[in-house]
Short mmCIF file of C-alpha atoms in Angstrom, two decimals:
data_model
loop_
_atom_site.label_atom_id
_atom_site.label_comp_id
_atom_site.label_asym_id
_atom_site.label_seq_id
_atom_site.Cartn_x
_atom_site.Cartn_y
_atom_site.Cartn_z
CA UNK A 1 125.91 76.45 111.34
CA UNK A 2 127.43 79.67 112.69
CA UNK A 3 128.07 82.38 110.14
CA UNK A 4 131.71 82.96 109.30
CA UNK A 5 131.49 86.72 109.87
CA UNK A 6 130.35 86.24 113.50
CA UNK A 7 133.57 87.64 114.91
CA UNK A 8 133.50 90.64 112.58
CA UNK A 9 129.92 91.46 113.65
CA UNK A 10 130.87 91.14 117.32
CA UNK A 11 133.93 93.35 116.98
CA UNK A 12 132.03 96.01 115.00
CA UNK A 13 129.25 96.20 117.56
CA UNK A 14 131.49 96.34 120.61
CA UNK A 15 134.27 98.44 119.09
CA UNK A 16 136.27 99.63 122.11
CA UNK A 17 134.55 97.39 124.67
CA UNK A 18 136.85 94.76 126.20
CA UNK A 19 135.20 91.30 126.46
CA UNK A 20 135.58 88.86 129.35
CA UNK A 21 138.02 86.88 127.24
CA UNK A 22 140.98 87.27 129.53
CA UNK A 23 139.37 85.34 132.41
CA UNK A 24 136.96 83.03 130.54
CA UNK A 25 138.10 82.93 126.93
CA UNK A 26 136.39 79.66 125.99
CA UNK A 27 133.12 80.68 127.53
CA UNK A 28 133.18 84.04 125.84
CA UNK A 29 133.99 82.50 122.48
CA UNK A 30 131.01 80.16 122.80
CA UNK A 31 128.69 82.98 123.83
CA UNK A 32 129.84 85.22 121.00
CA UNK A 33 129.29 82.41 118.50
CA UNK A 34 125.82 81.89 119.96
CA UNK A 35 124.73 85.55 120.18
CA UNK A 36 126.37 86.97 117.07
CA UNK A 37 126.14 83.99 114.75
CA UNK A 38 122.89 82.39 113.69
CA UNK A 39 120.78 84.23 116.29
CA UNK A 40 121.88 87.70 115.09
CA UNK A 41 121.36 86.71 111.48
CA UNK A 42 117.82 85.47 112.06
CA UNK A 43 115.03 87.44 110.44
CA UNK A 44 114.76 90.98 109.16
CA UNK A 45 115.31 93.05 112.30
CA UNK A 46 118.10 95.61 111.91
CA UNK A 47 120.84 96.09 114.50
CA UNK A 48 119.02 98.98 116.16
CA UNK A 49 115.85 96.94 116.66
CA UNK A 50 117.86 93.99 117.93
CA UNK A 51 119.59 96.22 120.46
CA UNK A 52 116.36 97.69 121.77
CA UNK A 53 114.60 94.34 122.23
CA UNK A 54 117.67 92.92 123.97
CA UNK A 55 117.86 95.95 126.24
CA UNK A 56 114.18 95.52 127.07
CA UNK A 57 114.69 91.83 127.86
CA UNK A 58 117.64 92.67 130.11
CA UNK A 59 115.39 95.09 131.99
CA UNK A 60 112.85 92.31 132.34
CA UNK A 61 115.32 89.89 133.96
CA UNK A 62 117.10 92.52 136.07
CA UNK A 63 120.41 92.01 134.26
CA UNK A 64 121.99 95.32 135.15
CA UNK A 65 125.62 94.57 134.31
CA UNK A 66 124.79 93.12 130.91
CA UNK A 67 122.45 96.07 130.28
CA UNK A 68 125.39 98.41 130.75
CA UNK A 69 127.38 96.51 128.10
CA UNK A 70 124.50 96.26 125.64
CA UNK A 71 123.57 99.90 126.07
CA UNK A 72 127.05 100.71 124.81
CA UNK A 73 126.46 98.33 121.90
CA UNK A 74 123.21 100.10 121.08
CA UNK A 75 125.01 103.43 120.73
CA UNK A 76 127.68 101.75 118.59
CA UNK A 77 125.09 100.55 116.08
CA UNK A 78 123.41 103.95 115.85
CA UNK A 79 120.55 103.78 118.36
CA UNK A 80 119.72 107.29 119.59
CA UNK A 81 120.13 107.96 123.31
CA UNK A 82 116.49 109.03 123.46
CA UNK A 83 115.39 105.60 122.21
CA UNK A 84 117.41 103.94 124.96
CA UNK A 85 115.87 106.27 127.52
CA UNK A 86 112.35 105.63 126.24
CA UNK A 87 112.93 101.89 126.48
CA UNK A 88 113.80 102.37 130.13
CA UNK A 89 111.01 104.83 130.82
CA UNK A 90 108.25 102.59 129.49
CA UNK A 91 109.53 99.64 131.55
CA UNK A 92 108.41 101.51 134.68
CA UNK A 93 104.83 100.36 134.04
CA UNK A 94 105.94 96.74 134.07
CA UNK A 95 108.70 96.77 136.69
CA UNK A 96 108.17 99.73 139.02
CA UNK A 97 110.67 102.39 140.04
CA UNK A 98 112.46 100.13 142.52
CA UNK A 99 113.73 97.95 139.66
CA UNK A 100 114.04 100.62 137.00
CA UNK A 101 116.09 103.23 138.83
CA UNK A 102 119.44 101.39 138.69
CA UNK A 103 119.09 101.01 134.90
CA UNK A 104 118.36 104.70 134.48
CA UNK A 105 121.43 105.56 136.50
CA UNK A 106 123.63 103.25 134.41
CA UNK A 107 122.29 104.81 131.16
CA UNK A 108 122.92 108.33 132.48
CA UNK A 109 126.50 107.43 133.47
CA UNK A 110 127.08 105.95 130.01
CA UNK A 111 125.70 108.99 128.21
CA UNK A 112 127.77 111.41 130.29
CA UNK A 113 130.91 109.35 129.58
CA UNK A 114 130.15 109.68 125.85
CA UNK A 115 129.57 113.42 126.06
CA UNK A 116 125.81 113.24 125.68
CA UNK A 117 124.34 116.24 127.46
CA UNK A 118 121.68 115.53 130.06
CA UNK A 119 118.82 116.06 130.29
CA UNK A 120 118.15 115.06 126.71
CA UNK A 121 116.14 117.34 124.47
CA UNK A 122 112.95 115.53 125.40
CA UNK A 123 109.29 116.05 124.68
CA UNK A 124 107.35 117.92 127.37
CA UNK A 125 105.52 115.87 129.98
CA UNK A 126 101.91 115.37 128.82
CA UNK A 127 99.32 117.62 130.44
CA UNK A 128 97.46 115.78 133.19
CA UNK A 129 94.15 116.84 131.70
CA UNK A 130 94.96 114.98 128.44
CA UNK A 131 96.50 111.74 129.62
CA UNK A 132 93.27 109.81 130.17
CA UNK A 133 91.93 110.57 126.71
CA UNK A 134 95.30 109.83 125.10
CA UNK A 135 95.61 106.62 127.07
CA UNK A 136 92.18 105.43 125.97
CA UNK A 137 93.12 106.14 122.31
CA UNK A 138 96.37 104.22 122.63
CA UNK A 139 94.66 101.23 124.23
CA UNK A 140 92.07 101.19 121.49
CA UNK A 141 94.82 101.22 118.84
CA UNK A 142 96.52 98.36 120.62
CA UNK A 143 93.32 96.38 120.97
CA UNK A 144 93.80 96.27 124.73
CA UNK A 145 90.47 96.14 126.48
CA UNK A 146 89.79 99.29 128.44
CA UNK A 147 88.10 98.60 131.76
CA UNK A 148 85.19 100.54 133.12
CA UNK A 149 86.04 104.22 133.43
CA UNK A 150 86.48 104.50 137.18
CA UNK A 151 86.44 108.34 137.07
CA UNK A 152 82.95 108.39 135.52
CA UNK A 153 81.37 105.93 137.95
CA UNK A 154 79.74 107.21 141.12
CA UNK A 155 81.13 105.99 144.37
CA UNK A 156 84.38 104.21 145.01
CA UNK A 157 85.89 102.19 142.14
CA UNK A 158 86.86 98.59 142.69
CA UNK A 159 90.60 97.85 143.00
CA UNK A 160 90.65 96.41 139.50
CA UNK A 161 88.84 99.44 138.06
CA UNK A 162 91.35 101.67 139.77
CA UNK A 163 94.24 99.60 138.43
CA UNK A 164 92.92 99.77 134.86
CA UNK A 165 92.27 103.50 135.15
CA UNK A 166 95.81 104.11 136.37
CA UNK A 167 97.21 101.93 133.55
CA UNK A 168 95.27 104.00 131.02
CA UNK A 169 96.34 107.34 132.44
CA UNK A 170 99.95 106.70 133.35
CA UNK A 171 101.28 103.67 131.48
CA UNK A 172 99.60 104.46 128.18
CA UNK A 173 98.67 108.12 128.47
CA UNK A 174 102.10 109.19 129.72
CA UNK A 175 104.70 106.82 128.30
CA UNK A 176 103.26 105.26 125.18
CA UNK A 177 102.38 108.67 123.72
CA UNK A 178 105.94 109.99 123.88
CA UNK A 179 108.18 110.44 120.82
CA UNK A 180 111.50 108.61 120.57
CA UNK A 181 110.01 105.19 119.83
CA UNK A 182 107.16 104.43 117.49
CA UNK A 183 104.28 102.31 118.72
CA UNK A 184 105.27 99.05 116.94
CA UNK A 185 108.77 99.31 118.42
CA UNK A 186 107.36 100.04 121.88
CA UNK A 187 105.12 96.99 121.72
CA UNK A 188 107.85 94.73 120.38
CA UNK A 189 110.08 95.82 123.25
CA UNK A 190 107.26 95.32 125.76
CA UNK A 191 106.65 91.79 124.50
CA UNK A 192 110.34 90.93 124.94
CA UNK A 193 110.42 92.48 128.40
CA UNK A 194 107.40 90.42 129.47
CA UNK A 195 108.98 87.29 127.96
CA UNK A 196 112.09 87.90 130.06
CA UNK A 197 110.09 88.53 133.22
CA UNK A 198 108.32 85.18 133.10
CA UNK A 199 105.21 84.27 135.14
CA UNK A 200 103.08 86.96 133.55
CA UNK A 201 101.14 84.98 130.97
CA UNK A 202 98.06 87.20 131.01
CA UNK A 203 100.06 90.33 130.21
CA UNK A 204 102.11 88.49 127.62
CA UNK A 205 98.94 87.38 125.81
CA UNK A 206 97.52 90.91 125.98
CA UNK A 207 100.65 92.40 124.49
CA UNK A 208 100.77 89.73 121.84
CA UNK A 209 97.38 90.96 120.71
CA UNK A 210 98.61 94.56 120.92
CA UNK A 211 101.59 93.73 118.73
CA UNK A 212 99.37 92.13 116.10
CA UNK A 213 97.15 95.23 116.16
CA UNK A 214 100.06 97.52 115.28
CA UNK A 215 101.48 95.28 112.56
CA UNK A 216 104.04 93.13 114.38
CA UNK A 217 103.03 89.69 113.08
CA UNK A 218 104.06 86.34 114.58
CA UNK A 219 107.21 86.13 112.45
CA UNK A 220 108.39 89.56 113.58
CA UNK A 221 107.79 88.70 117.24
CA UNK A 222 109.46 85.30 116.85
CA UNK A 223 112.53 87.04 115.39
CA UNK A 224 112.49 89.56 118.28
CA UNK A 225 112.30 87.05 121.12
CA UNK A 226 114.95 84.86 119.44
CA UNK A 227 117.34 87.84 119.58
CA UNK A 228 116.86 87.73 123.39
CA UNK A 229 117.63 84.03 123.62
CA UNK A 230 121.34 84.32 124.55
CA UNK A 231 120.46 86.77 127.34
CA UNK A 232 117.35 85.22 128.93
CA UNK A 233 117.72 81.50 128.14
CA UNK A 234 115.76 78.80 126.36
CA UNK A 235 112.82 78.17 128.74
CA UNK A 236 111.29 81.64 128.58
CA UNK A 237 111.87 82.02 124.86
CA UNK A 238 110.35 78.59 124.27
CA UNK A 239 107.27 79.62 126.24
CA UNK A 240 106.85 82.80 124.18
CA UNK A 241 107.26 80.91 120.90
CA UNK A 242 104.63 78.38 121.93
CA UNK A 243 102.30 81.21 122.74
CA UNK A 244 102.93 82.63 119.25
CA UNK A 245 102.19 79.22 117.68
CA UNK A 246 98.80 79.19 119.44
CA UNK A 247 97.86 82.57 118.01
#
């Protein structure tokens, strides 16, 4: 049963945003009831967490237009611009610059329209000499197996050794060490992004283990992926929930 304050929640989150209601009023009414009724009231995630996992899932399924809308929602519910930026930044490791750049441009346009000065007052870029060590530490905290250290092996590393070394140095050593999002939030967002991507079961399982390692238990992750349901659909959320049940 949908909660009676669904419309109030929707209007508070969107504030001055105009919905599609003029062209597709019935469709929009059904979606709002779906997204801001029982789904939004599920679990203990606060509105800021919900916004970030939804944004991450929209990155994962390349939903640029909806990302623009939900980025506005995230600001309306008090998410800091830096947290939105960090959610985009860390998605580079999963999606690559070709898919991430349009989202970064949309976020920058939104911030400028709201009077947010760019560049943000960000943390300095990590020193190249420290990223490997920092990346190893992060992977150990996340219980993500660190492959053989390609830099310490004589001769040419295998392609997989090189891949794991680059993941340690750049994905974890650069992005996951930055302020703006704590590690549990980063991992929750990563799990939702991978859920939305689909067809990446190995990575989804690895980041399920990483979430457990930083305190995001199965119930927390179930609540997170269910928040993404109206945006990425039933099949991918069902797959993630089955994976959680197997844990």
